[in-house]
Short mmCIF file of C-alpha atoms in Angstrom, two decimals:
data_model
loop_
_atom_site.label_atom_id
_atom_site.label_comp_id
_atom_site.label_asym_id
_atom_site.label_seq_id
_atom_site.Cartn_x
_atom_site.Cartn_y
_atom_site.Cartn_z
CA MET K 1 34.51 -33.84 13.13
CA GLY K 2 33.42 -30.27 12.41
CA ARG K 3 33.82 -27.23 14.65
CA LEU K 4 33.33 -23.48 14.31
CA LEU K 5 36.51 -21.42 14.38
CA THR K 6 36.55 -18.12 16.26
CA VAL K 7 36.20 -14.98 14.18
CA GLU K 8 39.74 -13.95 15.10
CA ALA K 9 41.13 -17.33 14.03
CA ALA K 10 39.13 -17.32 10.84
CA ARG K 11 40.56 -13.94 9.91
CA THR K 12 44.09 -15.31 10.25
CA VAL K 13 43.45 -18.35 8.08
CA VAL K 14 43.81 -16.71 4.71
CA ILE K 15 45.54 -18.08 1.60
CA LEU K 16 47.01 -15.44 -0.62
CA LEU K 17 47.24 -15.93 -4.36
CA SER K 18 50.88 -14.97 -4.21
CA VAL K 19 51.52 -18.12 -2.20
CA VAL K 20 49.02 -20.60 -3.60
CA SER K 21 47.16 -19.99 -6.85
CA LEU K 22 44.19 -22.03 -7.96
CA ALA K 23 45.38 -25.00 -9.97
CA ARG K 24 43.90 -26.35 -13.13
CA GLY K 25 44.97 -29.78 -14.37
CA ASP K 26 46.47 -31.79 -16.18
CA THR K 27 49.01 -30.39 -13.67
CA PRO K 28 52.63 -31.47 -13.03
CA ALA K 29 51.69 -32.89 -9.62
CA ASN K 30 52.64 -36.51 -8.99
CA CYS K 31 50.84 -37.97 -5.96
CA THR K 32 50.14 -41.63 -5.30
CA TYR K 33 47.74 -43.58 -3.08
CA GLU K 34 50.50 -43.90 -0.47
CA ASP K 35 50.94 -40.13 -0.46
CA ILE K 36 47.24 -39.36 -0.06
CA GLU K 37 45.75 -42.04 2.21
CA GLY K 38 45.57 -41.12 5.87
CA ASP K 39 43.90 -38.49 8.06
CA TRP K 40 43.13 -35.07 6.62
CA ILE K 41 41.75 -31.79 7.93
CA PHE K 42 39.70 -29.77 5.44
CA SER K 43 39.47 -26.05 6.28
CA ILE K 44 36.18 -24.81 4.80
CA THR K 45 34.87 -21.34 4.01
CA LYS K 46 31.28 -20.20 4.56
CA ARG K 47 29.05 -22.28 2.32
CA ASP K 48 26.48 -19.89 0.95
CA GLY K 49 27.49 -19.87 -2.72
CA ASN K 50 26.65 -21.67 -5.96
CA ASN K 51 28.75 -23.07 -8.80
CA THR K 52 29.92 -19.56 -9.74
CA ILE K 53 32.00 -19.35 -6.58
CA ASP K 54 35.59 -18.16 -7.10
CA CYS K 55 38.01 -20.17 -4.97
CA SER K 56 41.05 -18.35 -6.42
CA GLN K 57 40.38 -15.32 -4.21
CA PRO K 58 41.92 -14.99 -0.73
CA LEU K 59 39.88 -17.28 1.52
CA GLU K 60 38.56 -16.93 5.02
CA PHE K 61 37.72 -20.24 6.68
CA GLU K 62 34.85 -20.90 9.04
CA THR K 63 35.01 -24.63 9.95
CA GLU K 64 37.34 -27.59 10.05
CA TYR K 65 36.36 -31.08 9.02
CA LYS K 66 38.42 -34.19 9.75
CA VAL K 67 38.25 -37.14 7.41
CA GLY K 68 40.26 -40.33 7.03
CA LEU K 69 40.99 -41.71 3.56
CA TYR K 70 41.71 -45.44 3.44
CA TYR K 71 42.87 -47.61 0.54
CA PRO K 72 41.34 -48.15 -1.87
CA SER K 73 38.15 -46.06 -1.61
CA LEU K 74 36.77 -45.85 2.00
CA ALA K 75 36.36 -42.43 3.63
CA MET K 76 35.37 -42.02 7.33
CA ASP K 77 34.77 -38.77 9.19
CA GLY K 78 34.90 -37.93 12.91
CA LEU K 79 31.10 -38.16 13.12
CA GLY K 80 31.06 -41.81 12.09
CA ASN K 81 29.90 -41.23 8.52
CA ALA K 82 31.25 -43.63 5.91
CA GLY K 83 31.78 -42.44 2.35
CA PHE K 84 33.81 -42.83 -0.81
CA TRP K 85 37.01 -41.34 -2.19
CA THR K 86 39.16 -41.82 -5.25
CA LEU K 87 42.39 -40.51 -6.68
CA ILE K 88 42.08 -38.73 -10.01
CA TYR K 89 45.20 -39.91 -11.83
CA ASN K 90 48.10 -38.41 -9.84
CA GLN K 91 46.57 -34.94 -9.79
CA GLY K 92 44.14 -34.77 -6.88
CA PHE K 93 41.26 -36.57 -5.26
CA GLU K 94 37.48 -36.46 -4.75
CA VAL K 95 35.69 -37.34 -1.49
CA VAL K 96 31.97 -37.99 -1.21
CA ILE K 97 30.75 -38.23 2.37
CA GLY K 98 27.92 -37.04 4.60
CA GLY K 99 25.95 -35.68 1.67
CA ASN K 100 28.88 -33.54 0.49
CA LYS K 101 31.43 -33.66 -2.33
CA PHE K 102 34.96 -32.32 -1.94
CA PHE K 103 37.42 -31.99 -4.84
CA ALA K 104 40.83 -30.34 -5.04
CA PHE K 105 44.07 -30.67 -6.93
CA SER K 106 47.21 -31.68 -5.05
CA LEU K 107 49.60 -28.85 -4.27
CA TYR K 108 52.75 -28.31 -6.27
CA LYS K 109 55.14 -25.50 -7.01
CA GLN K 110 57.19 -24.98 -10.14
CA SER K 111 60.45 -23.08 -10.41
CA GLY K 112 61.89 -23.04 -13.88
CA SER K 113 62.16 -26.61 -15.03
CA THR K 114 61.80 -28.07 -11.51
CA VAL K 115 58.42 -29.23 -10.12
CA THR K 116 57.94 -30.01 -6.43
CA SER K 117 54.84 -32.02 -5.47
CA MET K 118 53.57 -31.40 -1.92
CA CYS K 119 51.12 -34.29 -1.72
CA ASP K 120 50.14 -33.67 1.92
CA GLN K 121 48.37 -30.42 0.85
CA THR K 122 45.87 -29.28 -1.71
CA PHE K 123 45.25 -26.15 -3.73
CA PRO K 124 41.97 -24.40 -2.90
CA GLY K 125 39.19 -26.68 -4.06
CA TRP K 126 35.39 -26.88 -4.11
CA VAL K 127 32.83 -28.39 -1.72
CA HIS K 128 29.10 -28.65 -2.22
CA GLN K 129 26.20 -30.84 -1.28
CA THR K 130 25.56 -33.83 -3.53
CA ASP K 131 22.35 -32.06 -4.65
CA GLN K 132 24.49 -29.13 -5.92
CA ARG K 133 23.48 -26.74 -3.10
CA ARG K 134 25.65 -24.84 -0.58
CA TRP K 135 28.90 -24.36 -2.46
CA GLY K 136 32.06 -23.28 -0.66
CA CYS K 137 35.82 -23.49 -0.94
CA TYR K 138 38.30 -25.48 1.10
CA VAL K 139 41.93 -26.55 1.39
CA GLY K 140 43.18 -29.88 2.67
CA LYS K 141 46.13 -30.62 4.94
CA LYS K 142 47.20 -34.12 5.85
CA VAL K 143 47.69 -34.92 9.52
CA ASP K 144 50.75 -37.14 9.51
CA SER K 145 53.27 -37.86 12.27
CA ASN K 146 55.60 -39.40 9.66
CA PRO K 147 55.20 -37.21 6.56
CA ARG K 148 56.39 -38.40 3.18
CA PRO K 149 59.08 -36.29 1.51
CA GLU K 150 58.28 -33.80 -1.18
CA LYS K 151 58.83 -35.01 -4.73
CA VAL K 152 61.11 -32.99 -6.95
CA VAL K 153 61.11 -33.66 -10.67
CA ALA K 154 63.09 -31.88 -13.40
CA VAL K 155 61.07 -31.40 -16.61
CA GLU K 156 63.20 -31.67 -19.72
CA LYS K 157 62.98 -29.02 -22.39
CA ILE K 158 61.38 -30.05 -25.63
CA GLN K 159 63.54 -30.12 -28.71
CA ASP K 160 61.12 -28.22 -30.96
CA THR K 161 62.18 -29.81 -34.23
CA PRO K 162 59.82 -30.67 -37.12
CA MET K 163 58.01 -34.00 -36.90
CA GLU K 164 59.51 -36.78 -39.03
CA PHE K 165 58.63 -40.42 -39.78
CA SER K 166 62.04 -41.88 -40.59
CA PHE K 167 61.18 -44.97 -38.57
CA VAL K 168 58.13 -46.08 -40.67
CA ASP K 169 60.00 -48.73 -42.66
CA GLU K 170 61.56 -50.15 -39.47
CA ILE K 171 58.12 -50.42 -37.83
CA ASN K 172 56.73 -52.34 -40.81
CA LYS K 173 59.70 -54.68 -40.82
CA GLN K 174 59.54 -55.38 -37.08
CA GLN K 175 55.95 -56.61 -36.76
CA THR K 176 52.97 -57.81 -38.80
CA THR K 177 49.84 -56.85 -36.84
CA TRP K 178 49.68 -53.23 -38.02
CA THR K 179 50.87 -50.94 -40.77
CA ALA K 180 52.70 -47.64 -40.38
CA THR K 181 52.72 -44.74 -42.86
CA GLU K 182 53.84 -41.15 -43.12
CA ASN K 183 50.54 -39.56 -42.08
CA ASN K 184 49.97 -36.29 -43.98
CA ILE K 185 47.99 -34.77 -41.14
CA PHE K 186 51.26 -34.12 -39.31
CA ASN K 187 53.01 -32.41 -42.24
CA GLY K 188 54.74 -29.23 -41.09
CA MET K 189 53.99 -29.91 -37.44
CA LYS K 190 56.62 -29.26 -34.79
CA MET K 191 57.45 -31.73 -32.04
CA SER K 192 55.83 -29.52 -29.40
CA GLU K 193 52.60 -29.40 -31.38
CA ALA K 194 52.55 -33.17 -31.83
CA ILE K 195 53.19 -33.71 -28.11
CA ARG K 196 50.30 -31.39 -27.24
CA MET K 197 48.04 -33.16 -29.74
CA ALA K 198 48.93 -36.50 -28.18
CA GLY K 199 47.87 -35.32 -24.73
CA GLY K 200 50.70 -33.15 -23.48
CA ARG K 201 53.78 -33.87 -21.42
CA SER K 202 53.47 -35.62 -18.06
CA SER K 203 55.70 -35.09 -15.07
CA ALA K 204 55.82 -38.80 -14.25
CA ARG K 205 54.44 -42.14 -15.33
CA SER K 206 51.46 -42.72 -13.11
CA PHE K 207 49.19 -45.23 -14.79
CA PRO K 208 48.06 -47.76 -12.17
CA PRO K 209 48.44 -51.49 -12.87
CA THR K 210 45.26 -53.26 -13.88
CA SER K 211 43.32 -54.82 -11.05
CA LYS K 212 43.64 -58.59 -10.58
CA VAL K 213 40.83 -60.46 -12.35
CA THR K 214 38.68 -62.36 -9.85
CA ARG K 215 37.09 -65.73 -10.63
CA GLN K 216 33.67 -64.03 -10.56
CA GLN K 217 34.79 -61.46 -13.13
CA PHE K 218 36.31 -64.14 -15.31
CA GLU K 219 33.14 -66.24 -15.22
CA ALA K 220 31.04 -63.16 -16.08
CA THR K 221 32.98 -62.67 -19.32
CA LYS K 222 31.68 -66.00 -20.58
CA LEU K 223 28.22 -64.40 -20.84
CA LEU K 224 29.55 -61.53 -23.02
CA PRO K 225 29.57 -61.69 -26.80
CA THR K 226 32.92 -62.59 -28.39
CA GLU K 227 32.86 -59.40 -30.45
CA PHE K 228 30.91 -56.14 -30.02
CA ASP K 229 30.83 -52.73 -31.76
CA TRP K 230 28.60 -49.78 -30.91
CA ARG K 231 29.05 -48.53 -34.47
CA ASN K 232 26.87 -51.46 -35.59
CA LYS K 233 24.58 -52.61 -32.78
CA ASP K 234 21.51 -54.24 -34.25
CA GLY K 235 22.08 -52.27 -37.40
CA GLN K 236 22.43 -48.88 -35.69
CA ASN K 237 25.42 -46.66 -35.14
CA PHE K 238 25.47 -45.09 -31.67
CA VAL K 239 28.87 -43.40 -32.01
CA SER K 240 29.03 -39.71 -32.91
CA PRO K 241 31.16 -38.55 -35.89
CA ILE K 242 34.96 -38.39 -35.83
CA ARG K 243 36.33 -34.94 -35.01
CA ASN K 244 39.75 -33.28 -35.17
CA GLN K 245 41.22 -31.60 -32.09
CA GLY K 246 44.12 -30.03 -34.05
CA THR K 247 47.25 -29.07 -32.14
CA CYS K 248 45.37 -28.08 -28.98
CA GLY K 249 45.88 -30.64 -26.18
CA SER K 250 42.13 -31.07 -25.85
CA CYS K 251 41.87 -34.85 -26.32
CA TYR K 252 40.31 -35.09 -22.86
CA ALA K 253 37.47 -32.79 -23.98
CA PHE K 254 36.88 -34.72 -27.19
CA GLY K 255 37.00 -38.07 -25.45
CA SER K 256 34.66 -36.83 -22.76
CA MET K 257 32.12 -35.37 -25.16
CA ALA K 258 32.29 -38.49 -27.33
CA LEU K 259 31.52 -40.54 -24.18
CA TYR K 260 28.50 -38.40 -23.33
CA GLU K 261 27.27 -38.26 -26.93
CA ALA K 262 27.41 -42.05 -27.38
CA ARG K 263 25.72 -42.88 -24.11
CA GLU K 264 22.99 -40.29 -24.71
CA ARG K 265 22.30 -41.90 -28.07
CA ILE K 266 22.11 -45.33 -26.47
CA LEU K 267 19.76 -44.22 -23.71
CA THR K 268 17.44 -42.54 -26.21
CA ASN K 269 17.69 -45.30 -28.84
CA ASN K 270 19.26 -42.74 -31.21
CA THR K 271 16.34 -40.34 -31.03
CA VAL K 272 18.80 -37.78 -29.59
CA GLN K 273 21.99 -37.29 -31.61
CA LYS K 274 23.67 -34.18 -30.25
CA VAL K 275 27.31 -33.06 -30.58
CA TYR K 276 28.59 -31.17 -27.58
CA SER K 277 30.99 -28.22 -27.32
CA THR K 278 34.59 -29.07 -26.66
CA GLN K 279 35.55 -25.37 -26.71
CA ASP K 280 33.31 -24.79 -23.71
CA ILE K 281 35.41 -27.36 -21.87
CA VAL K 282 38.74 -25.88 -23.03
CA SER K 283 37.70 -22.30 -22.20
CA CYS K 284 35.45 -22.62 -19.21
CA SER K 285 36.32 -25.66 -17.11
CA GLU K 286 38.21 -25.00 -13.88
CA TYR K 287 38.64 -28.77 -13.62
CA SER K 288 41.07 -28.92 -16.56
CA GLN K 289 43.91 -26.96 -18.10
CA GLY K 290 42.62 -25.76 -21.46
CA CYS K 291 44.86 -26.84 -24.33
CA ASP K 292 47.27 -28.41 -21.84
CA GLY K 293 45.22 -31.34 -20.67
CA GLY K 294 42.60 -32.80 -18.37
CA PHE K 295 40.77 -36.00 -17.44
CA PRO K 296 37.40 -37.49 -18.50
CA TYR K 297 36.45 -38.26 -14.86
CA LEU K 298 36.48 -34.53 -14.18
CA ILE K 299 34.94 -33.42 -17.49
CA ALA K 300 32.30 -35.87 -18.78
CA GLY K 301 31.75 -36.61 -15.12
CA LYS K 302 32.21 -33.86 -12.57
CA TYR K 303 32.02 -30.82 -14.91
CA GLY K 304 29.04 -32.33 -16.64
CA GLN K 305 27.27 -32.79 -13.33
CA ASP K 306 28.29 -29.49 -11.69
CA PHE K 307 27.96 -27.14 -14.68
CA GLY K 308 26.39 -29.06 -17.56
CA LEU K 309 27.37 -29.33 -21.22
CA ILE K 310 26.27 -27.16 -24.15
CA GLU K 311 25.88 -28.08 -27.81
CA GLU K 312 28.64 -27.44 -30.34
CA GLU K 313 26.69 -24.71 -32.13
CA CYS K 314 26.63 -22.66 -28.92
CA PHE K 315 30.42 -22.37 -28.66
CA LYS K 316 32.15 -23.77 -31.73
CA TYR K 317 35.55 -25.33 -31.45
CA GLN K 318 38.49 -22.97 -32.12
CA GLY K 319 41.34 -25.30 -31.20
CA LYS K 320 43.06 -22.80 -28.91
CA ASP K 321 42.90 -21.28 -25.45
CA MET K 322 40.44 -18.41 -25.40
CA PRO K 323 38.20 -16.72 -22.82
CA CYS K 324 35.07 -18.45 -21.60
CA MET K 325 31.95 -17.26 -23.45
CA LYS K 326 28.77 -16.71 -21.52
CA THR K 327 25.79 -18.28 -23.19
CA ALA K 328 22.09 -18.74 -22.56
CA CYS K 329 22.11 -22.13 -24.29
CA GLN K 330 20.49 -25.03 -22.53
CA ARG K 331 22.84 -27.15 -20.47
CA HIS K 332 22.73 -30.95 -20.38
CA TYR K 333 23.84 -32.67 -17.20
CA THR K 334 25.64 -35.85 -16.15
CA ASN K 335 23.62 -37.95 -13.74
CA ASP K 336 26.49 -40.15 -12.52
CA TYR K 337 30.19 -40.77 -13.21
CA PHE K 338 32.67 -43.39 -12.08
CA TYR K 339 35.90 -45.23 -12.74
CA VAL K 340 35.25 -48.69 -14.12
CA GLY K 341 35.85 -51.00 -11.17
CA GLY K 342 34.57 -48.38 -8.69
CA SER K 343 37.69 -46.30 -8.03
CA TYR K 344 41.01 -45.33 -9.56
CA GLY K 345 43.21 -48.43 -9.95
CA ALA K 346 40.34 -50.97 -9.83
CA CYS K 347 40.02 -51.43 -13.62
CA ASN K 348 40.75 -54.48 -15.77
CA GLU K 349 39.86 -55.94 -19.17
CA PRO K 350 36.84 -58.07 -18.15
CA LEU K 351 35.28 -55.14 -16.24
CA MET K 352 35.81 -52.87 -19.27
CA ARG K 353 34.08 -55.31 -21.61
CA GLU K 354 31.17 -55.75 -19.21
CA GLU K 355 30.68 -51.98 -18.81
CA LEU K 356 31.03 -51.46 -22.55
CA VAL K 357 28.39 -54.04 -23.51
CA LYS K 358 25.93 -53.14 -20.76
CA ASN K 359 26.11 -49.33 -20.71
CA GLY K 360 28.03 -48.04 -23.73
CA PRO K 361 31.47 -46.84 -24.88
CA ILE K 362 34.05 -45.93 -22.20
CA ALA K 363 36.65 -43.19 -22.10
CA VAL K 364 40.22 -44.35 -21.48
CA SER K 365 43.63 -42.76 -21.03
CA PHE K 366 46.76 -44.43 -22.35
CA GLU K 367 50.41 -43.88 -23.15
CA VAL K 368 51.03 -42.40 -26.60
CA TYR K 369 54.36 -43.06 -28.29
CA ASN K 370 55.24 -41.45 -31.59
CA ASP K 371 54.94 -44.69 -33.53
CA LEU K 372 51.14 -44.38 -33.02
CA LEU K 373 51.22 -41.16 -35.07
CA ALA K 374 52.38 -43.30 -38.02
CA TYR K 375 49.46 -45.77 -37.59
CA LYS K 376 47.57 -46.62 -40.80
CA GLY K 377 45.63 -49.74 -39.88
CA GLY K 378 45.70 -53.09 -38.10
CA ILE K 379 46.04 -54.02 -34.46
CA TYR K 380 48.46 -51.57 -32.89
CA GLN K 381 51.23 -52.73 -30.53
CA HIS K 382 54.00 -50.42 -29.41
CA THR K 383 57.20 -51.33 -31.30
CA GLU K 384 59.74 -49.50 -29.09
CA LEU K 385 60.79 -47.65 -32.24
CA GLY K 386 60.64 -43.91 -32.41
CA LEU K 387 60.98 -43.37 -28.67
CA ASN K 388 64.67 -42.52 -28.39
CA LYS K 389 66.36 -43.98 -31.44
CA TYR K 390 64.51 -41.95 -34.02
CA ASN K 391 62.51 -39.11 -32.46
CA PRO K 392 62.89 -37.89 -28.86
CA TRP K 393 59.44 -38.41 -27.32
CA GLU K 394 58.27 -38.20 -23.76
CA ILE K 395 55.40 -40.46 -22.68
CA THR K 396 52.10 -38.56 -22.87
CA ASN K 397 48.60 -39.28 -21.74
CA HIS K 398 45.93 -39.31 -24.44
CA VAL K 399 42.19 -39.73 -23.95
CA VAL K 400 40.16 -41.73 -26.44
CA LEU K 401 36.85 -43.67 -26.56
CA VAL K 402 36.67 -47.46 -26.64
CA VAL K 403 33.59 -48.33 -28.71
CA GLY K 404 33.98 -52.11 -29.17
CA TYR K 405 36.21 -55.14 -29.20
CA GLY K 406 36.92 -58.26 -31.23
CA GLU K 407 39.59 -60.72 -32.39
CA GLU K 408 41.47 -61.13 -35.68
CA ASN K 409 43.58 -64.18 -36.49
CA GLY K 410 43.73 -65.05 -32.79
CA THR K 411 44.76 -61.55 -31.73
CA PRO K 412 42.24 -59.77 -29.44
CA PHE K 413 41.74 -56.02 -29.88
CA TRP K 414 39.85 -52.96 -28.72
CA ILE K 415 38.13 -50.66 -31.26
CA VAL K 416 38.93 -47.05 -30.37
CA LYS K 417 37.64 -43.68 -31.55
CA ASN K 418 40.39 -41.03 -31.78
CA SER K 419 40.18 -37.27 -32.27
CA TRP K 420 42.76 -36.76 -35.00
CA GLY K 421 40.31 -36.50 -37.88
CA PRO K 422 38.92 -39.12 -40.34
CA ASP K 423 42.09 -39.19 -42.45
CA TRP K 424 44.12 -40.78 -39.67
CA GLY K 425 44.13 -44.53 -39.01
CA GLU K 426 41.05 -46.57 -39.92
CA GLN K 427 38.81 -43.62 -40.85
CA GLY K 428 39.63 -41.95 -37.55
CA PHE K 429 39.49 -45.13 -35.46
CA PHE K 430 42.23 -47.55 -34.48
CA ARG K 431 42.49 -51.02 -33.05
CA ILE K 432 44.91 -51.86 -30.25
CA LEU K 433 45.95 -55.12 -28.61
CA ARG K 434 43.53 -56.18 -25.88
CA GLY K 435 44.01 -58.16 -22.69
CA VAL K 436 47.63 -57.22 -21.84
CA ASP K 437 47.14 -53.59 -20.84
CA GLU K 438 48.91 -52.43 -24.00
CA CYS K 439 50.18 -48.84 -23.41
CA SER K 440 48.20 -48.86 -20.14
CA ILE K 441 44.86 -48.70 -21.98
CA GLU K 442 43.17 -51.03 -19.47
CA SER K 443 44.24 -49.11 -16.37
CA MET K 444 41.75 -46.26 -15.86
CA ALA K 445 38.49 -46.42 -17.84
CA VAL K 446 35.67 -43.99 -17.06
CA GLY K 447 31.90 -44.36 -17.50
CA ILE K 448 29.06 -41.87 -17.05
CA MET K 449 25.27 -41.80 -17.12
CA PRO K 450 23.70 -38.80 -18.87
CA SER K 451 20.52 -37.19 -17.66
CA VAL K 452 17.94 -37.80 -20.36
#
């Protein structure tokens, strides 16, 4: 239900940057479905802007909009409109209703090593029509007679010691499906750099469980091929070249651009083979946190739709945080984006295979442990080595691209494109155990449809 606030009231509803600054994520927030679902009031500014609007400035609100968010993905407003919503990891949520899109990060505050998540509120976010017109800013506040407590998490300090691979021999003794080695690409790298390269630290483990496989989904898998690889589909390779992100935590940008590149090649039958700028994402996206992380749903998806992507030659990758560069280069847009299964938490292995075969590679996030850094080849399974016994390592969230699947000696696997260069793993790719949600790789896959 929307209503116009009085001018006097609007003048009093101002958020100062000293209290709430605009968030960029991968943030330390940790908010679950239980925290977010319920009734919300969105306080909205005047909507006369475009995608250059700056929501980090002090805001003056003009209207209020009441919307209910119901598990897992139903949104209803006070006018009787039904719509869609989804969590975006544990960082924030997007609502699409009444011809409008709302997105904001969940509110948190950080004091030293302590992070407090206030999941009943948002940072200033963006609202616009689904046709990209009438941009404005808003903040959300949950209407709850029984509010959930704030979440306080202490973030441990990293021991910034040099990377080491003293556990390689133990890994190779413990299992037979894959081989570990002392990868030279990590020579001289400190622990903090390796953690950033693997996706950055996370404030909490928040991967959702895979969705239960329905009989219909199981039956549909019988129609899928037993093995599939977009690197060799009818004699063609639809996967763009392996790249190297370096020590910048930009895996989300590389996974997102790899997703767009592959699907564009598929839709054009390889007549278009572009490589897109990851530095533009790192430097320019307000939907991510530069070299400190982000999510493919917000980049290949929302950023690609709201702002468009430019080619690599327009803004070459520097592997570090640097100012956004204005360019007149043509932008290429995302037509649609979605979590496999329809919303966050609805993913599973059969749905991933179906989406992969029908529409193209899919971007996934998963838990990286430091034994993966020692991967040389084979079907990776986490060994439990290297987590505490050998190298202190906090679970991190890494974004990669699943390009195919298969089975070897009775062991099913995914084929995955990484962004650690061609000298790592199987010429830049790796295989990982499939069907058991290994390292949470089957929990939150993302697909997009490019505009071609």
